[in-house]
Amino acid sequence: MADETKSQSQESGQGGADTPPDASARPAADPKKPAAAAAKPAAAAKPRPKPKPKAPPEPPKAPEDQAPPEGAELPATVTAVQDGVSGAVQQVSFWVGDWTIIVSAERLLDVMRFLKADAATLFDYCSDVTAADWPPREKRFDVVYCLYSTRLRHRLRVKVRVDEKDPVESVTALWPAADWLEREVYDQFGINIVNHPDLRRILMPEQWQGYPQRKDYPLEGPGELLMESPQDWLRVRNIADEAGAVADADAEIEIE
Amino acid sequence: MTLEAPRTSTTQFDTDELVINMGPQHPSTHGVLRVVLKLDGERVIDADCVIGYIHRGIEKLSENRDWTQIILLTDRMDYVAAATNNLGYCQTVEKLMQIEVPRRARYLRTVLAELQRIASHCLWLGTHAMDIGAMTVLLYAFREREFVLDLFEEFCGARLTYNAMRIGGLPLDIPPGWDKKVLSFCELMEGKLNDYEMLLTNNRIWLKRTRDVGVIGAEEAIGLGLCGPPLRGSGVPRDLRKDEPYAAYDEMEFNVPLGTRGDTYDRYLIRMDEFRESIRIIRQAVEGLPEGPIMGKVPRLIKPPAGETYHAIESPKGELGYFIVSDGKSTNPYRFRVRPPSFCNLQGLKRLVTGHLVADVVALIGTIDIVLGEVDR
């Protein structure tokens, strides 16, 4: 068990978020590293000056939702919803041919009901429901609905910004297609979807802890250990952090 | 079932609902799809699909890979139609970067996508027929699928996971003589289609097993988010090749077959017609193949400007959409989302099987044409 833990910790130290994902980018440094790390037991590493904690990499900022170009005419779908549900559309955005409206979470269901029923919009097909995570932002999640009209053949994206706790009304009553899609959003992001008829995890096992698609969820980790005993997992993760710090220090010395 | 107290009377029959695990009986669901059926006698009253057994986190993985490296991850989703997955992804990135793809590459992409549709439909036909009990069709269909795989092997060296496209065009031009082989395959395939139809279309057993099984109306199919042949089987004229043309489909002439009754037999007929339409498209594309470059002007380092887009194509299974967000700074997508057609079609299974007999469940899993690699990603 102890050996296993150690090797795992080294692995995760190697593949931490700081190292570039492409291993071939540093072919010279890679083969040396595991050997160096293995040769140094924890005791030998002690006299070293403790490496300074690196400043965390700056988190990426969410791209500004591009405003439509000057003088561009809003499509009928957008103007219809602006008139029909007044005050709900916070922002209209246009990028590479796609129109997106950003609405407040409280008014989501009103907007969706309107979009489905109104003669100018008639969005009867829910193509996709998904989300994106932008951690430093106050409302960290974008929940994105891709709508399509099989009769009028147009598309529109509806976006809602929410925090972890904010409730997002389920749209399954309007489009049964959203059932599994919303389950997946809940499963992968942990977004608080309310009034869903059957909100369970869908891709991950029922007992899974954490939400894999969040940006603060590690790309690789101890795997099943996390499920069996979170305590052990935390210990392994701490060791991995230290090993990662030592490995980083090595890398700095090599560069010097 | 749990053990219960002994019955009070010997003449009383057990009228409890029975919960059983269905399958695996479909070749693509061996151990990776669990369907929990609630039965009242022979009749299904509820079904619950348990998925996620081959969830590999392709979305998460892609968010940590270069834009080019993702192409080969998309191969692993719908592994019986890998070229279509490549096409959808490459087009989405091209849309984000506003890259223009040369005409020759667009034509060749059309040929590859349609060959892939034939291969995928061959696999569907064989397995679907085998599920229902017609063993011969499986052997026939796999024989023809092999020809398509040979063509792909000659084009890019792989038989299943092709990595056949690049952002901005194609990695390779076609080998000399390949176009002739494709045309002769089209001719061969047309004859074989008649063979398949002779075995099935008017076969009384086939009709009994598929007519009026899993009927779904247009409104309901749209609401459930069905896509591809299951949606068109209900008479909804929705084909992204026509509605939002991509590659060279705007220059091709083809029809979109539609069903009228929305049952399993209609979905079968539609796919058989799609074979023929695919052959028609391939012929047009190969015969009209323009000369020219196969790669557009692509920067050495692919880094789309910050922004997001959703782009969908018509894969053999239905609407395959990619929602990609670029933060404009890193060399990997910030958010990579796939809208898998099989996932959305599988969602409709519960509605389709409810009220039918257990034996029909087999036919209905076959008719929605799922690949679990894509459902779970």
Short mmCIF file of N, CA and C in Angstrom, two decimals, chain B residues 17 49 52 87 136 150 188 207 219 227 292 329 335:
data_model
loop_
_atom_site.label_atom_id
_atom_site.label_comp_id
_atom_site.label_asym_id
_atom_site.label_seq_id
_atom_site.Cartn_x
_atom_site.Cartn_y
_atom_site.Cartn_z
N GLU B 17 -44.67 -6.73 -9.79
CA GLU B 17 -43.85 -6.32 -10.93
C GLU B 17 -42.47 -6.95 -10.77
N CYS B 49 -32.05 3.27 -18.20
CA CYS B 49 -30.75 2.95 -18.76
C CYS B 49 -29.67 3.40 -17.79
N GLY B 52 -22.44 5.02 -18.58
CA GLY B 52 -21.24 5.57 -17.95
C GLY B 52 -20.16 4.53 -17.73
N LEU B 87 -14.46 15.24 -38.61
CA LEU B 87 -14.99 16.32 -39.45
C LEU B 87 -15.71 17.36 -38.59
N THR B 136 -27.91 -14.09 -41.37
CA THR B 136 -27.21 -13.96 -42.64
C THR B 136 -26.82 -12.51 -42.94
N ASP B 150 -11.14 -1.08 -45.98
CA ASP B 150 -9.97 -1.18 -46.85
C ASP B 150 -9.69 0.15 -47.53
N LEU B 188 -20.55 -1.88 -56.65
CA LEU B 188 -20.73 -3.14 -55.93
C LEU B 188 -21.79 -3.01 -54.84
N LEU B 207 -41.15 -8.10 -41.00
CA LEU B 207 -42.27 -7.17 -40.91
C LEU B 207 -43.00 -7.31 -39.57
N GLU B 219 -44.16 15.16 -33.14
CA GLU B 219 -44.07 16.13 -32.04
C GLU B 219 -43.26 15.55 -30.88
N CYS B 227 -32.67 12.44 -32.91
CA CYS B 227 -32.01 13.07 -34.04
C CYS B 227 -31.62 11.98 -35.04
N GLY B 292 -6.45 21.02 -56.81
CA GLY B 292 -6.08 22.12 -55.92
C GLY B 292 -5.45 21.63 -54.64
N LYS B 329 -5.92 32.46 -25.06
CA LYS B 329 -4.56 32.57 -24.56
C LYS B 329 -3.81 31.25 -24.59
N ARG B 335 -13.17 25.05 -22.88
CA ARG B 335 -14.29 24.13 -22.65
C ARG B 335 -14.53 23.38 -23.95
#
